mmCIF file with all atom_site columns, C-alpha atoms and ligand atoms in Angstrom:
data_model
loop_
_atom_site.group_PDB
_atom_site.id
_atom_site.type_symbol
_atom_site.label_atom_id
_atom_site.label_alt_id
_atom_site.label_comp_id
_atom_site.label_asym_id
_atom_site.label_entity_id
_atom_site.label_seq_id
_atom_site.pdbx_PDB_ins_code
_atom_site.Cartn_x
_atom_site.Cartn_y
_atom_site.Cartn_z
_atom_site.occupancy
_atom_site.B_iso_or_equiv
_atom_site.pdbx_formal_charge
_atom_site.auth_seq_id
_atom_site.auth_comp_id
_atom_site.auth_asym_id
_atom_site.auth_atom_id
_atom_site.pdbx_PDB_model_num
ATOM   1   C CA  . MET A 1 1   ? 12.179  3.336   24.038  1.00 49.00 ? 1   MET A CA  1
ATOM   2   C CA  . ALA A 1 2   ? 12.142  3.804   19.657  1.00 52.00 ? 2   ALA A CA  1
ATOM   3   C CA  . ALA A 1 3   ? 8.277   3.901   18.562  1.00 65.00 ? 3   ALA A CA  1
ATOM   4   C CA  . CYS A 1 4   ? 7.316   0.865   17.256  1.00 81.00 ? 4   CYS A CA  1
ATOM   5   C CA  . LYS A 1 5   ? 8.101   1.291   13.044  1.00 95.00 ? 5   LYS A CA  1
ATOM   6   C CA  . ARG A 1 6   ? 4.551   0.366   11.403  1.00 98.00 ? 6   ARG A CA  1
ATOM   7   C CA  . GLY A 1 7   ? 4.418   -2.309  8.352   1.00 98.00 ? 7   GLY A CA  1
ATOM   8   C CA  . ALA A 1 8   ? 4.193   -1.391  4.878   1.00 98.00 ? 8   ALA A CA  1
ATOM   9   C CA  . LEU A 1 9   ? 0.733   -1.580  2.611   1.00 98.00 ? 9   LEU A CA  1
ATOM   10  C CA  . ILE A 1 10  ? 1.738   -3.189  -0.531  1.00 98.00 ? 10  ILE A CA  1
ATOM   11  C CA  . VAL A 1 11  ? -1.071  -3.991  -3.182  1.00 98.00 ? 11  VAL A CA  1
ATOM   12  C CA  . LEU A 1 12  ? -0.732  -6.095  -6.259  1.00 98.00 ? 12  LEU A CA  1
ATOM   13  C CA  . GLU A 1 13  ? -3.301  -5.155  -9.354  1.00 98.00 ? 13  GLU A CA  1
ATOM   14  C CA  . GLY A 1 14  ? -3.340  -6.601  -12.513 1.00 92.00 ? 14  GLY A CA  1
ATOM   15  C CA  . VAL A 1 15  ? -5.878  -8.028  -15.037 1.00 83.00 ? 15  VAL A CA  1
ATOM   16  C CA  . ASP A 1 16  ? -7.053  -11.258 -14.489 1.00 85.00 ? 16  ASP A CA  1
ATOM   17  C CA  . ARG A 1 17  ? -4.575  -14.299 -14.595 1.00 88.00 ? 17  ARG A CA  1
ATOM   18  C CA  . ALA A 1 18  ? -1.555  -11.523 -14.333 1.00 92.00 ? 18  ALA A CA  1
ATOM   19  C CA  . GLY A 1 19  ? 0.027   -14.396 -11.462 1.00 95.00 ? 19  GLY A CA  1
ATOM   20  C CA  . LYS A 1 20  ? -1.310  -11.722 -8.531  1.00 96.00 ? 20  LYS A CA  1
ATOM   21  C CA  . THR A 1 21  ? -2.469  -14.275 -6.008  1.00 96.00 ? 21  THR A CA  1
ATOM   22  C CA  . THR A 1 22  ? 0.346   -16.379 -6.477  1.00 97.00 ? 22  THR A CA  1
ATOM   23  C CA  . GLN A 1 23  ? 2.875   -13.528 -6.031  1.00 98.00 ? 23  GLN A CA  1
ATOM   24  C CA  . CYS A 1 24  ? 0.887   -12.224 -3.170  1.00 98.00 ? 24  CYS A CA  1
ATOM   25  C CA  . THR A 1 25  ? 1.221   -15.811 -1.047  1.00 98.00 ? 25  THR A CA  1
ATOM   26  C CA  . LYS A 1 26  ? 4.913   -15.716 -2.049  1.00 98.00 ? 26  LYS A CA  1
ATOM   27  C CA  . LEU A 1 27  ? 5.459   -12.211 -0.905  1.00 98.00 ? 27  LEU A CA  1
ATOM   28  C CA  . VAL A 1 28  ? 4.182   -13.001 2.166   1.00 98.00 ? 28  VAL A CA  1
ATOM   29  C CA  . GLU A 1 29  ? 6.509   -16.365 2.733   1.00 98.00 ? 29  GLU A CA  1
ATOM   30  C CA  . SER A 1 30  ? 9.510   -14.333 1.828   1.00 98.00 ? 30  SER A CA  1
ATOM   31  C CA  . PHE A 1 31  ? 8.994   -11.517 4.249   1.00 97.00 ? 31  PHE A CA  1
ATOM   32  C CA  . ARG A 1 32  ? 8.183   -14.060 6.815   1.00 97.00 ? 32  ARG A CA  1
ATOM   33  C CA  . GLU A 1 33  ? 11.852  -15.379 5.927   1.00 97.00 ? 33  GLU A CA  1
ATOM   34  C CA  . VAL A 1 34  ? 13.663  -12.372 6.566   1.00 96.00 ? 34  VAL A CA  1
ATOM   35  C CA  . GLY A 1 35  ? 11.672  -11.883 9.594   1.00 96.00 ? 35  GLY A CA  1
ATOM   36  C CA  . ARG A 1 36  ? 9.336   -9.049  9.232   1.00 96.00 ? 36  ARG A CA  1
ATOM   37  C CA  . ALA A 1 37  ? 5.283   -10.253 9.831   1.00 98.00 ? 37  ALA A CA  1
ATOM   38  C CA  . ALA A 1 38  ? 3.467   -9.947  7.044   1.00 98.00 ? 38  ALA A CA  1
ATOM   39  C CA  . HIS A 1 39  ? -0.470  -10.772 6.613   1.00 98.00 ? 39  HIS A CA  1
ATOM   40  C CA  . LEU A 1 40  ? -2.099  -11.591 3.376   1.00 98.00 ? 40  LEU A CA  1
ATOM   41  C CA  . LEU A 1 41  ? -5.722  -9.604  2.609   1.00 98.00 ? 41  LEU A CA  1
ATOM   42  C CA  . ARG A 1 42  ? -7.531  -9.767  -0.706  1.00 98.00 ? 42  ARG A CA  1
ATOM   43  C CA  . PHE A 1 43  ? -10.351 -7.740  -1.769  1.00 98.00 ? 43  PHE A CA  1
ATOM   44  C CA  . PRO A 1 44  ? -13.185 -8.440  -2.273  1.00 98.00 ? 44  PRO A CA  1
ATOM   45  C CA  . ASP A 1 45  ? -13.085 -10.461 0.884   1.00 98.00 ? 45  ASP A CA  1
ATOM   46  C CA  . ARG A 1 46  ? -16.095 -12.575 0.067   1.00 98.00 ? 46  ARG A CA  1
ATOM   47  C CA  . THR A 1 47  ? -16.649 -13.583 3.944   1.00 98.00 ? 47  THR A CA  1
ATOM   48  C CA  . THR A 1 48  ? -18.552 -11.240 5.072   1.00 98.00 ? 48  THR A CA  1
ATOM   49  C CA  . THR A 1 49  ? -21.949 -9.906  4.747   1.00 98.00 ? 49  THR A CA  1
ATOM   50  C CA  . ILE A 1 50  ? -21.297 -7.574  2.154   1.00 98.00 ? 50  ILE A CA  1
ATOM   51  C CA  . GLY A 1 51  ? -18.625 -9.981  0.835   1.00 98.00 ? 51  GLY A CA  1
ATOM   52  C CA  . LYS A 1 52  ? -21.178 -12.422 0.367   1.00 98.00 ? 52  LYS A CA  1
ATOM   53  C CA  . LEU A 1 53  ? -23.438 -10.371 -1.784  1.00 98.00 ? 53  LEU A CA  1
ATOM   54  C CA  . ILE A 1 54  ? -20.709 -9.810  -3.840  1.00 98.00 ? 54  ILE A CA  1
ATOM   55  C CA  . SER A 1 55  ? -19.632 -12.977 -4.119  1.00 98.00 ? 55  SER A CA  1
ATOM   56  C CA  . SER A 1 56  ? -23.278 -14.001 -5.437  1.00 98.00 ? 56  SER A CA  1
ATOM   57  C CA  . TYR A 1 57  ? -22.833 -10.941 -7.996  1.00 98.00 ? 57  TYR A CA  1
ATOM   58  C CA  . LEU A 1 58  ? -19.689 -11.705 -9.217  1.00 98.00 ? 58  LEU A CA  1
ATOM   59  C CA  . GLU A 1 59  ? -20.798 -15.556 -9.992  1.00 98.00 ? 59  GLU A CA  1
ATOM   60  C CA  . ASN A 1 60  ? -23.946 -14.550 -11.668 1.00 98.00 ? 60  ASN A CA  1
ATOM   61  C CA  . LYS A 1 61  ? -26.246 -15.522 -9.139  1.00 98.00 ? 61  LYS A CA  1
ATOM   62  C CA  . SER A 1 62  ? -27.841 -12.150 -8.660  1.00 98.00 ? 62  SER A CA  1
ATOM   63  C CA  . ASP A 1 63  ? -27.964 -9.080  -10.116 1.00 98.00 ? 63  ASP A CA  1
ATOM   64  C CA  . LEU A 1 64  ? -27.046 -5.502  -8.793  1.00 98.00 ? 64  LEU A CA  1
ATOM   65  C CA  . GLU A 1 65  ? -27.659 -2.324  -10.039 1.00 98.00 ? 65  GLU A CA  1
ATOM   66  C CA  . ASP A 1 66  ? -23.961 -1.305  -11.369 1.00 98.00 ? 66  ASP A CA  1
ATOM   67  C CA  . HIS A 1 67  ? -23.458 1.995   -8.747  1.00 98.00 ? 67  HIS A CA  1
ATOM   68  C CA  . THR A 1 68  ? -24.830 -0.354  -6.009  1.00 98.00 ? 68  THR A CA  1
ATOM   69  C CA  . VAL A 1 69  ? -22.584 -2.954  -6.453  1.00 98.00 ? 69  VAL A CA  1
ATOM   70  C CA  . HIS A 1 70  ? -19.410 -0.245  -6.892  1.00 99.00 ? 70  HIS A CA  1
ATOM   71  C CA  . LEU A 1 71  ? -20.419 1.073   -3.810  1.00 99.00 ? 71  LEU A CA  1
ATOM   72  C CA  . LEU A 1 72  ? -20.679 -2.446  -1.955  1.00 99.00 ? 72  LEU A CA  1
ATOM   73  C CA  . PHE A 1 73  ? -16.861 -3.167  -3.233  1.00 99.00 ? 73  PHE A CA  1
ATOM   74  C CA  . SER A 1 74  ? -15.877 0.272   -1.784  1.00 99.00 ? 74  SER A CA  1
ATOM   75  C CA  . ALA A 1 75  ? -18.031 -0.774  1.588   1.00 99.00 ? 75  ALA A CA  1
ATOM   76  C CA  . ASN A 1 76  ? -15.869 -4.130  1.628   1.00 99.00 ? 76  ASN A CA  1
ATOM   77  C CA  . ARG A 1 77  ? -13.034 -1.980  1.658   1.00 99.00 ? 77  ARG A CA  1
ATOM   78  C CA  . TRP A 1 78  ? -14.005 0.415   4.421   1.00 99.00 ? 78  TRP A CA  1
ATOM   79  C CA  . GLU A 1 79  ? -15.266 -2.428  6.638   1.00 98.00 ? 79  GLU A CA  1
ATOM   80  C CA  . LEU A 1 80  ? -11.572 -3.782  7.083   1.00 98.00 ? 80  LEU A CA  1
ATOM   81  C CA  . VAL A 1 81  ? -9.638  -0.617  7.462   1.00 99.00 ? 81  VAL A CA  1
ATOM   82  C CA  . PRO A 1 82  ? -10.163 -1.044  11.539  1.00 98.00 ? 82  PRO A CA  1
ATOM   83  C CA  . LEU A 1 83  ? -8.272  -4.422  11.368  1.00 98.00 ? 83  LEU A CA  1
ATOM   84  C CA  . MET A 1 84  ? -5.678  -3.307  8.923   1.00 98.00 ? 84  MET A CA  1
ATOM   85  C CA  . LYS A 1 85  ? -4.842  -0.399  10.718  1.00 98.00 ? 85  LYS A CA  1
ATOM   86  C CA  . LYS A 1 86  ? -4.436  -2.307  14.038  1.00 98.00 ? 86  LYS A CA  1
ATOM   87  C CA  . LYS A 1 87  ? -2.162  -5.004  11.619  1.00 98.00 ? 87  LYS A CA  1
ATOM   88  C CA  . LEU A 1 88  ? 0.095   -2.115  10.586  1.00 98.00 ? 88  LEU A CA  1
ATOM   89  C CA  . GLU A 1 89  ? 0.455   -0.240  13.776  1.00 98.00 ? 89  GLU A CA  1
ATOM   90  C CA  . GLU A 1 90  ? 1.722   -3.316  15.723  1.00 97.00 ? 90  GLU A CA  1
ATOM   91  C CA  . GLY A 1 91  ? 4.133   -3.672  12.462  1.00 97.00 ? 91  GLY A CA  1
ATOM   92  C CA  . THR A 1 92  ? 2.645   -5.900  10.283  1.00 98.00 ? 92  THR A CA  1
ATOM   93  C CA  . THR A 1 93  ? 3.195   -5.694  6.601   1.00 98.00 ? 93  THR A CA  1
ATOM   94  C CA  . LEU A 1 94  ? -0.106  -6.051  4.714   1.00 98.00 ? 94  LEU A CA  1
ATOM   95  C CA  . ILE A 1 95  ? 0.239   -7.528  0.985   1.00 98.00 ? 95  ILE A CA  1
ATOM   96  C CA  . ILE A 1 96  ? -3.105  -7.070  -0.326  1.00 98.00 ? 96  ILE A CA  1
ATOM   97  C CA  . ASP A 1 97  ? -4.793  -8.931  -3.497  1.00 98.00 ? 97  ASP A CA  1
ATOM   98  C CA  . ARG A 1 98  ? -6.615  -5.931  -5.343  1.00 98.00 ? 98  ARG A CA  1
ATOM   99  C CA  . TYR A 1 99  ? -7.520  -2.949  -3.670  1.00 98.00 ? 99  TYR A CA  1
ATOM   100 C CA  . ALA A 1 100 ? -9.445  0.456   -4.690  1.00 98.00 ? 100 ALA A CA  1
ATOM   101 C CA  . PHE A 1 101 ? -7.724  0.492   -8.173  1.00 98.00 ? 101 PHE A CA  1
ATOM   102 C CA  . SER A 1 102 ? -9.412  -2.677  -8.932  1.00 98.00 ? 102 SER A CA  1
ATOM   103 C CA  . GLY A 1 103 ? -12.725 -0.800  -7.851  1.00 98.00 ? 103 GLY A CA  1
ATOM   104 C CA  . VAL A 1 104 ? -12.129 2.238   -10.374 1.00 98.00 ? 104 VAL A CA  1
ATOM   105 C CA  . ALA A 1 105 ? -10.815 -0.025  -13.414 1.00 97.00 ? 105 ALA A CA  1
ATOM   106 C CA  . PHE A 1 106 ? -13.588 -2.495  -12.886 1.00 97.00 ? 106 PHE A CA  1
ATOM   107 C CA  . THR A 1 107 ? -16.190 0.005   -12.874 1.00 98.00 ? 107 THR A CA  1
ATOM   108 C CA  . SER A 1 108 ? -15.231 2.757   -15.263 1.00 98.00 ? 108 SER A CA  1
ATOM   109 C CA  . ALA A 1 109 ? -14.978 0.195   -18.054 1.00 98.00 ? 109 ALA A CA  1
ATOM   110 C CA  . LYS A 1 110 ? -18.375 -0.118  -17.531 1.00 98.00 ? 110 LYS A CA  1
ATOM   111 C CA  . PRO A 1 111 ? -20.838 2.835   -19.869 1.00 98.00 ? 111 PRO A CA  1
ATOM   112 C CA  . ASP A 1 112 ? -21.248 6.064   -18.206 1.00 97.00 ? 112 ASP A CA  1
ATOM   113 C CA  . PHE A 1 113 ? -18.822 5.498   -15.666 1.00 98.00 ? 113 PHE A CA  1
ATOM   114 C CA  . SER A 1 114 ? -16.419 8.449   -14.765 1.00 98.00 ? 114 SER A CA  1
ATOM   115 C CA  . ILE A 1 115 ? -13.153 7.591   -13.101 1.00 98.00 ? 115 ILE A CA  1
ATOM   116 C CA  . GLU A 1 116 ? -13.317 10.633  -10.685 1.00 98.00 ? 116 GLU A CA  1
ATOM   117 C CA  . TRP A 1 117 ? -17.309 8.843   -10.064 1.00 98.00 ? 117 TRP A CA  1
ATOM   118 C CA  . CYS A 1 118 ? -15.161 5.253   -9.102  1.00 98.00 ? 118 CYS A CA  1
ATOM   119 C CA  . LYS A 1 119 ? -12.771 7.280   -6.999  1.00 98.00 ? 119 LYS A CA  1
ATOM   120 C CA  . ALA A 1 120 ? -14.784 8.900   -4.470  1.00 98.00 ? 120 ALA A CA  1
ATOM   121 C CA  . PRO A 1 121 ? -16.375 6.190   -2.374  1.00 98.00 ? 121 PRO A CA  1
ATOM   122 C CA  . ASP A 1 122 ? -12.686 4.821   -2.047  1.00 98.00 ? 122 ASP A CA  1
ATOM   123 C CA  . VAL A 1 123 ? -10.944 8.652   -0.947  1.00 98.00 ? 123 VAL A CA  1
ATOM   124 C CA  . GLY A 1 124 ? -9.476  8.472   2.360   1.00 98.00 ? 124 GLY A CA  1
ATOM   125 C CA  . LEU A 1 125 ? -8.624  4.443   2.598   1.00 99.00 ? 125 LEU A CA  1
ATOM   126 C CA  . PRO A 1 126 ? -5.314  4.072   3.976   1.00 98.00 ? 126 PRO A CA  1
ATOM   127 C CA  . LYS A 1 127 ? -3.029  4.603   1.099   1.00 98.00 ? 127 LYS A CA  1
ATOM   128 C CA  . PRO A 1 128 ? -0.951  2.022   -0.152  1.00 98.00 ? 128 PRO A CA  1
ATOM   129 C CA  . ASP A 1 129 ? 3.062   2.466   -0.031  1.00 98.00 ? 129 ASP A CA  1
ATOM   130 C CA  . LEU A 1 130 ? 3.695   0.768   -2.980  1.00 98.00 ? 130 LEU A CA  1
ATOM   131 C CA  . VAL A 1 131 ? 0.928   -0.883  -5.885  1.00 98.00 ? 131 VAL A CA  1
ATOM   132 C CA  . LEU A 1 132 ? 3.016   -3.430  -8.015  1.00 98.00 ? 132 LEU A CA  1
ATOM   133 C CA  . TYR A 1 133 ? 1.237   -3.309  -11.124 1.00 98.00 ? 133 TYR A CA  1
ATOM   134 C CA  . LEU A 1 134 ? 1.648   -6.758  -12.886 1.00 97.00 ? 134 LEU A CA  1
ATOM   135 C CA  . ARG A 1 135 ? 1.310   -5.691  -16.847 1.00 96.00 ? 135 ARG A CA  1
ATOM   136 C CA  . LEU A 1 136 ? 1.040   -8.699  -19.293 1.00 92.00 ? 136 LEU A CA  1
ATOM   137 C CA  . SER A 1 137 ? -0.240  -8.173  -22.216 1.00 84.00 ? 137 SER A CA  1
ATOM   138 C CA  . PRO A 1 138 ? -3.938  -9.866  -23.873 1.00 74.00 ? 138 PRO A CA  1
ATOM   139 C CA  . ALA A 1 139 ? -2.084  -11.988 -25.815 1.00 78.00 ? 139 ALA A CA  1
ATOM   140 C CA  . ALA A 1 140 ? 0.554   -13.474 -23.146 1.00 86.00 ? 140 ALA A CA  1
ATOM   141 C CA  . ALA A 1 141 ? -2.684  -13.555 -20.767 1.00 81.00 ? 141 ALA A CA  1
ATOM   142 C CA  . ALA A 1 142 ? -4.374  -15.589 -23.734 1.00 77.00 ? 142 ALA A CA  1
ATOM   143 C CA  . GLN A 1 143 ? -1.796  -18.334 -23.262 1.00 83.00 ? 143 GLN A CA  1
ATOM   144 C CA  . ARG A 1 144 ? -2.828  -19.056 -19.558 1.00 85.00 ? 144 ARG A CA  1
ATOM   145 C CA  . GLY A 1 145 ? -5.653  -20.650 -20.999 1.00 83.00 ? 145 GLY A CA  1
ATOM   146 C CA  . GLU A 1 146 ? -9.338  -20.128 -20.728 1.00 83.00 ? 146 GLU A CA  1
ATOM   147 C CA  . PHE A 1 147 ? -11.159 -17.021 -18.812 1.00 84.00 ? 147 PHE A CA  1
ATOM   148 C CA  . GLY A 1 148 ? -13.316 -18.433 -16.032 1.00 86.00 ? 148 GLY A CA  1
ATOM   149 C CA  . THR A 1 149 ? -16.998 -18.120 -15.810 1.00 89.00 ? 149 THR A CA  1
ATOM   150 C CA  . GLU A 1 150 ? -17.170 -15.015 -13.512 1.00 93.00 ? 150 GLU A CA  1
ATOM   151 C CA  . ARG A 1 151 ? -18.839 -11.774 -14.303 1.00 95.00 ? 151 ARG A CA  1
ATOM   152 C CA  . TYR A 1 152 ? -16.216 -9.687  -16.413 1.00 93.00 ? 152 TYR A CA  1
ATOM   153 C CA  . GLU A 1 153 ? -14.376 -12.520 -17.812 1.00 90.00 ? 153 GLU A CA  1
ATOM   154 C CA  . THR A 1 154 ? -14.271 -11.231 -21.257 1.00 89.00 ? 154 THR A CA  1
ATOM   155 C CA  . SER A 1 155 ? -11.566 -10.467 -23.188 1.00 87.00 ? 155 SER A CA  1
ATOM   156 C CA  . GLY A 1 156 ? -13.211 -6.994  -24.776 1.00 91.00 ? 156 GLY A CA  1
ATOM   157 C CA  . PHE A 1 157 ? -14.249 -6.442  -21.030 1.00 93.00 ? 157 PHE A CA  1
ATOM   158 C CA  . GLN A 1 158 ? -10.489 -7.191  -19.877 1.00 91.00 ? 158 GLN A CA  1
ATOM   159 C CA  . GLN A 1 159 ? -9.364  -5.184  -22.363 1.00 92.00 ? 159 GLN A CA  1
ATOM   160 C CA  . ARG A 1 160 ? -11.152 -1.719  -21.003 1.00 95.00 ? 160 ARG A CA  1
ATOM   161 C CA  . VAL A 1 161 ? -10.184 -2.812  -17.890 1.00 95.00 ? 161 VAL A CA  1
ATOM   162 C CA  . GLU A 1 162 ? -6.384  -2.805  -18.765 1.00 94.00 ? 162 GLU A CA  1
ATOM   163 C CA  . GLY A 1 163 ? -7.265  0.947   -20.486 1.00 95.00 ? 163 GLY A CA  1
ATOM   164 C CA  . ARG A 1 164 ? -8.136  2.316   -17.221 1.00 97.00 ? 164 ARG A CA  1
ATOM   165 C CA  . PHE A 1 165 ? -5.289  0.747   -14.996 1.00 97.00 ? 165 PHE A CA  1
ATOM   166 C CA  . GLU A 1 166 ? -2.786  2.641   -17.446 1.00 96.00 ? 166 GLU A CA  1
ATOM   167 C CA  . GLN A 1 167 ? -4.952  5.765   -17.061 1.00 97.00 ? 167 GLN A CA  1
ATOM   168 C CA  . LEU A 1 168 ? -5.062  5.520   -13.313 1.00 97.00 ? 168 LEU A CA  1
ATOM   169 C CA  . MET A 1 169 ? -0.957  4.953   -13.803 1.00 97.00 ? 169 MET A CA  1
ATOM   170 C CA  . ASP A 1 170 ? -0.605  8.195   -15.231 1.00 95.00 ? 170 ASP A CA  1
ATOM   171 C CA  . GLU A 1 171 ? -1.421  9.941   -11.304 1.00 91.00 ? 171 GLU A CA  1
ATOM   172 C CA  . ASN A 1 172 ? 1.883   10.007  -9.658  1.00 91.00 ? 172 ASN A CA  1
ATOM   173 C CA  . SER A 1 173 ? -0.111  10.879  -6.128  1.00 95.00 ? 173 SER A CA  1
ATOM   174 C CA  . VAL A 1 174 ? 0.647   6.482   -5.838  1.00 98.00 ? 174 VAL A CA  1
ATOM   175 C CA  . ASN A 1 175 ? 3.492   5.046   -6.033  1.00 98.00 ? 175 ASN A CA  1
ATOM   176 C CA  . TRP A 1 176 ? 2.693   2.690   -9.157  1.00 98.00 ? 176 TRP A CA  1
ATOM   177 C CA  . GLN A 1 177 ? 5.853   0.384   -9.658  1.00 98.00 ? 177 GLN A CA  1
ATOM   178 C CA  . VAL A 1 178 ? 4.862   -1.831  -13.244 1.00 98.00 ? 178 VAL A CA  1
ATOM   179 C CA  . VAL A 1 179 ? 6.456   -5.202  -13.301 1.00 98.00 ? 179 VAL A CA  1
ATOM   180 C CA  . ASP A 1 180 ? 6.459   -7.411  -16.788 1.00 97.00 ? 180 ASP A CA  1
ATOM   181 C CA  . ALA A 1 181 ? 4.497   -10.188 -15.682 1.00 96.00 ? 181 ALA A CA  1
ATOM   182 C CA  . SER A 1 182 ? 5.537   -12.283 -18.711 1.00 95.00 ? 182 SER A CA  1
ATOM   183 C CA  . GLN A 1 183 ? 8.871   -13.216 -17.224 1.00 96.00 ? 183 GLN A CA  1
ATOM   184 C CA  . SER A 1 184 ? 8.627   -16.676 -14.732 1.00 96.00 ? 184 SER A CA  1
ATOM   185 C CA  . ILE A 1 185 ? 6.852   -16.948 -11.269 1.00 97.00 ? 185 ILE A CA  1
ATOM   186 C CA  . ASP A 1 186 ? 10.834  -16.967 -9.868  1.00 98.00 ? 186 ASP A CA  1
ATOM   187 C CA  . GLU A 1 187 ? 11.873  -13.304 -11.577 1.00 98.00 ? 187 GLU A CA  1
ATOM   188 C CA  . VAL A 1 188 ? 8.513   -11.905 -10.829 1.00 98.00 ? 188 VAL A CA  1
ATOM   189 C CA  . HIS A 1 189 ? 8.589   -12.553 -7.439  1.00 98.00 ? 189 HIS A CA  1
ATOM   190 C CA  . ASP A 1 190 ? 12.450  -11.363 -7.033  1.00 98.00 ? 190 ASP A CA  1
ATOM   191 C CA  . ASN A 1 191 ? 11.511  -8.054  -8.747  1.00 98.00 ? 191 ASN A CA  1
ATOM   192 C CA  . ILE A 1 192 ? 8.705   -7.520  -6.399  1.00 98.00 ? 192 ILE A CA  1
ATOM   193 C CA  . LYS A 1 193 ? 10.123  -9.046  -3.012  1.00 98.00 ? 193 LYS A CA  1
ATOM   194 C CA  . ARG A 1 194 ? 13.126  -6.329  -4.177  1.00 98.00 ? 194 ARG A CA  1
ATOM   195 C CA  . LEU A 1 195 ? 10.295  -3.363  -4.406  1.00 98.00 ? 195 LEU A CA  1
ATOM   196 C CA  . SER A 1 196 ? 8.599   -4.527  -1.527  1.00 98.00 ? 196 SER A CA  1
ATOM   197 C CA  . LEU A 1 197 ? 11.246  -4.745  0.750   1.00 98.00 ? 197 LEU A CA  1
ATOM   198 C CA  . SER A 1 198 ? 12.757  -1.740  -0.216  1.00 97.00 ? 198 SER A CA  1
ATOM   199 C CA  . ALA A 1 199 ? 9.263   0.195   0.069   1.00 98.00 ? 199 ALA A CA  1
ATOM   200 C CA  . LEU A 1 200 ? 9.043   -1.013  3.982   1.00 98.00 ? 200 LEU A CA  1
ATOM   201 C CA  . THR A 1 201 ? 11.829  0.779   4.793   1.00 97.00 ? 201 THR A CA  1
ATOM   202 C CA  . ALA A 1 202 ? 10.827  3.930   3.553   1.00 97.00 ? 202 ALA A CA  1
ATOM   203 C CA  . ALA A 1 203 ? 7.290   3.279   5.236   1.00 97.00 ? 203 ALA A CA  1
ATOM   204 C CA  . GLU A 1 204 ? 8.199   2.097   8.494   1.00 96.00 ? 204 GLU A CA  1
ATOM   205 C CA  . ASP A 1 205 ? 9.086   5.674   9.963   1.00 95.00 ? 205 ASP A CA  1
ATOM   206 C CA  . ARG A 1 206 ? 5.912   7.593   8.538   1.00 97.00 ? 206 ARG A CA  1
ATOM   207 C CA  . PRO A 1 207 ? 2.188   7.727   9.247   1.00 97.00 ? 207 PRO A CA  1
ATOM   208 C CA  . ILE A 1 208 ? -0.186  5.962   7.438   1.00 98.00 ? 208 ILE A CA  1
ATOM   209 C CA  . ALA A 1 209 ? -1.710  8.761   4.698   1.00 98.00 ? 209 ALA A CA  1
ATOM   210 C CA  . GLU A 1 210 ? -4.898  8.608   3.209   1.00 98.00 ? 210 GLU A CA  1
ATOM   211 C CA  . LEU A 1 211 ? -5.530  7.399   -0.481  1.00 98.00 ? 211 LEU A CA  1
ATOM   212 C CA  . TRP A 1 212 ? -6.601  9.856   -3.345  1.00 98.00 ? 212 TRP A CA  1
ATOM   213 C CA  . ARG A 1 213 ? -6.407  13.123  -0.750  1.00 96.00 ? 213 ARG A CA  1
HETATM 214 N N1  . NYM B 2 .   ? -13.688 -5.883  -8.856  1.00 84.71 ? 1   NYM B N1  1
HETATM 215 C C1  . NYM B 2 .   ? -12.297 -6.525  -7.635  1.00 84.71 ? 1   NYM B C1  1
HETATM 216 C C2  . NYM B 2 .   ? -14.436 -5.093  -8.733  1.00 84.71 ? 1   NYM B C2  1
HETATM 217 O O1  . NYM B 2 .   ? -15.000 -5.394  -9.665  1.00 84.71 ? 1   NYM B O1  1
HETATM 218 N N2  . NYM B 2 .   ? -14.432 -4.159  -8.033  1.00 84.71 ? 1   NYM B N2  1
HETATM 219 C C3  . NYM B 2 .   ? -13.382 -4.201  -6.920  1.00 84.71 ? 1   NYM B C3  1
HETATM 220 O O2  . NYM B 2 .   ? -13.444 -3.268  -6.383  1.00 84.71 ? 1   NYM B O2  1
HETATM 221 C C4  . NYM B 2 .   ? -12.346 -4.638  -6.486  1.00 84.71 ? 1   NYM B C4  1
HETATM 222 C C5  . NYM B 2 .   ? -11.684 -5.516  -5.351  1.00 84.71 ? 1   NYM B C5  1
HETATM 223 O O3  . NYM B 2 .   ? -13.934 -8.536  -8.477  1.00 84.71 ? 1   NYM B O3  1
HETATM 224 N N3  . NYM B 2 .   ? -12.841 -9.551  -11.718 1.00 84.71 ? 1   NYM B N3  1
HETATM 225 C C6  . NYM B 2 .   ? -13.591 -7.565  -9.717  1.00 84.71 ? 1   NYM B C6  1
HETATM 226 C C7  . NYM B 2 .   ? -12.520 -7.806  -10.351 1.00 84.71 ? 1   NYM B C7  1
HETATM 227 C C8  . NYM B 2 .   ? -12.537 -9.597  -10.420 1.00 84.71 ? 1   NYM B C8  1
HETATM 228 C C9  . NYM B 2 .   ? -13.388 -9.734  -9.443  1.00 84.71 ? 1   NYM B C9  1
HETATM 229 O O4  . NYM B 2 .   ? -11.819 -11.767 -8.965  1.00 84.71 ? 1   NYM B O4  1
HETATM 230 C C10 . NYM B 2 .   ? -12.992 -10.552 -8.175  1.00 84.71 ? 1   NYM B C10 1
HETATM 231 P P1  . NYM B 2 .   ? -10.806 -12.183 -7.794  1.00 84.71 ? 1   NYM B P1  1
HETATM 232 O O5  . NYM B 2 .   ? -10.707 -13.662 -8.531  1.00 84.71 ? 1   NYM B O5  1
HETATM 233 O O6  . NYM B 2 .   ? -11.571 -12.636 -6.473  1.00 84.71 ? 1   NYM B O6  1
HETATM 234 O O7  . NYM B 2 .   ? -9.609  -11.570 -7.564  1.00 84.71 ? 1   NYM B O7  1
#
């Protein structure tokens, strides 16, 4: 009997209001429509004990030291790794709204944080087979309405985050694909669906790799 093919690990990244959450939901539906199991995850996962600490920090209800909150974001990914591996090995594709790249981009946008230090706690996480970067200019993002009220939701900070994402994309150890997020929801969806289905075909016979290792 042929070994069970694994699912793909697909991550959507991008600045706030690029449409990640909408696109993640539509992508899961598309996988299911073509008969492939798919499951949606998002980071931070605010439902766990660690996730609740992070959520309170983001909502400005509590303060946490900058290194500490970075490590909590990472711990919040590691606590989900057993579930992620189980799902992938069962053949379920994971569509993830933000991952370690957001972790690095947001913390390293703060003063005195290097990209190298920020990556360290996430080294060895399950490596995405595809990272879709939804690129949206600050001007186009501004047309989509006001920023929210959570921590980091200011235009100055978001511009630094965007610069960090662009730096991360220079590395070719990760399969980054840039998608123009200024297109219509359906156009963006068609692009990411095509890229995601071909990533699944390429990944399903290969073992799960380790990020940044
Ligand atoms: N964020 C997200 C981080 O600072 N580090 C991380 O590791 C991750 C995954 O949290 N502003 C930031 C990015 C967002 C916020 O917002 C989560 P949302 O709307 O739940 O994606």
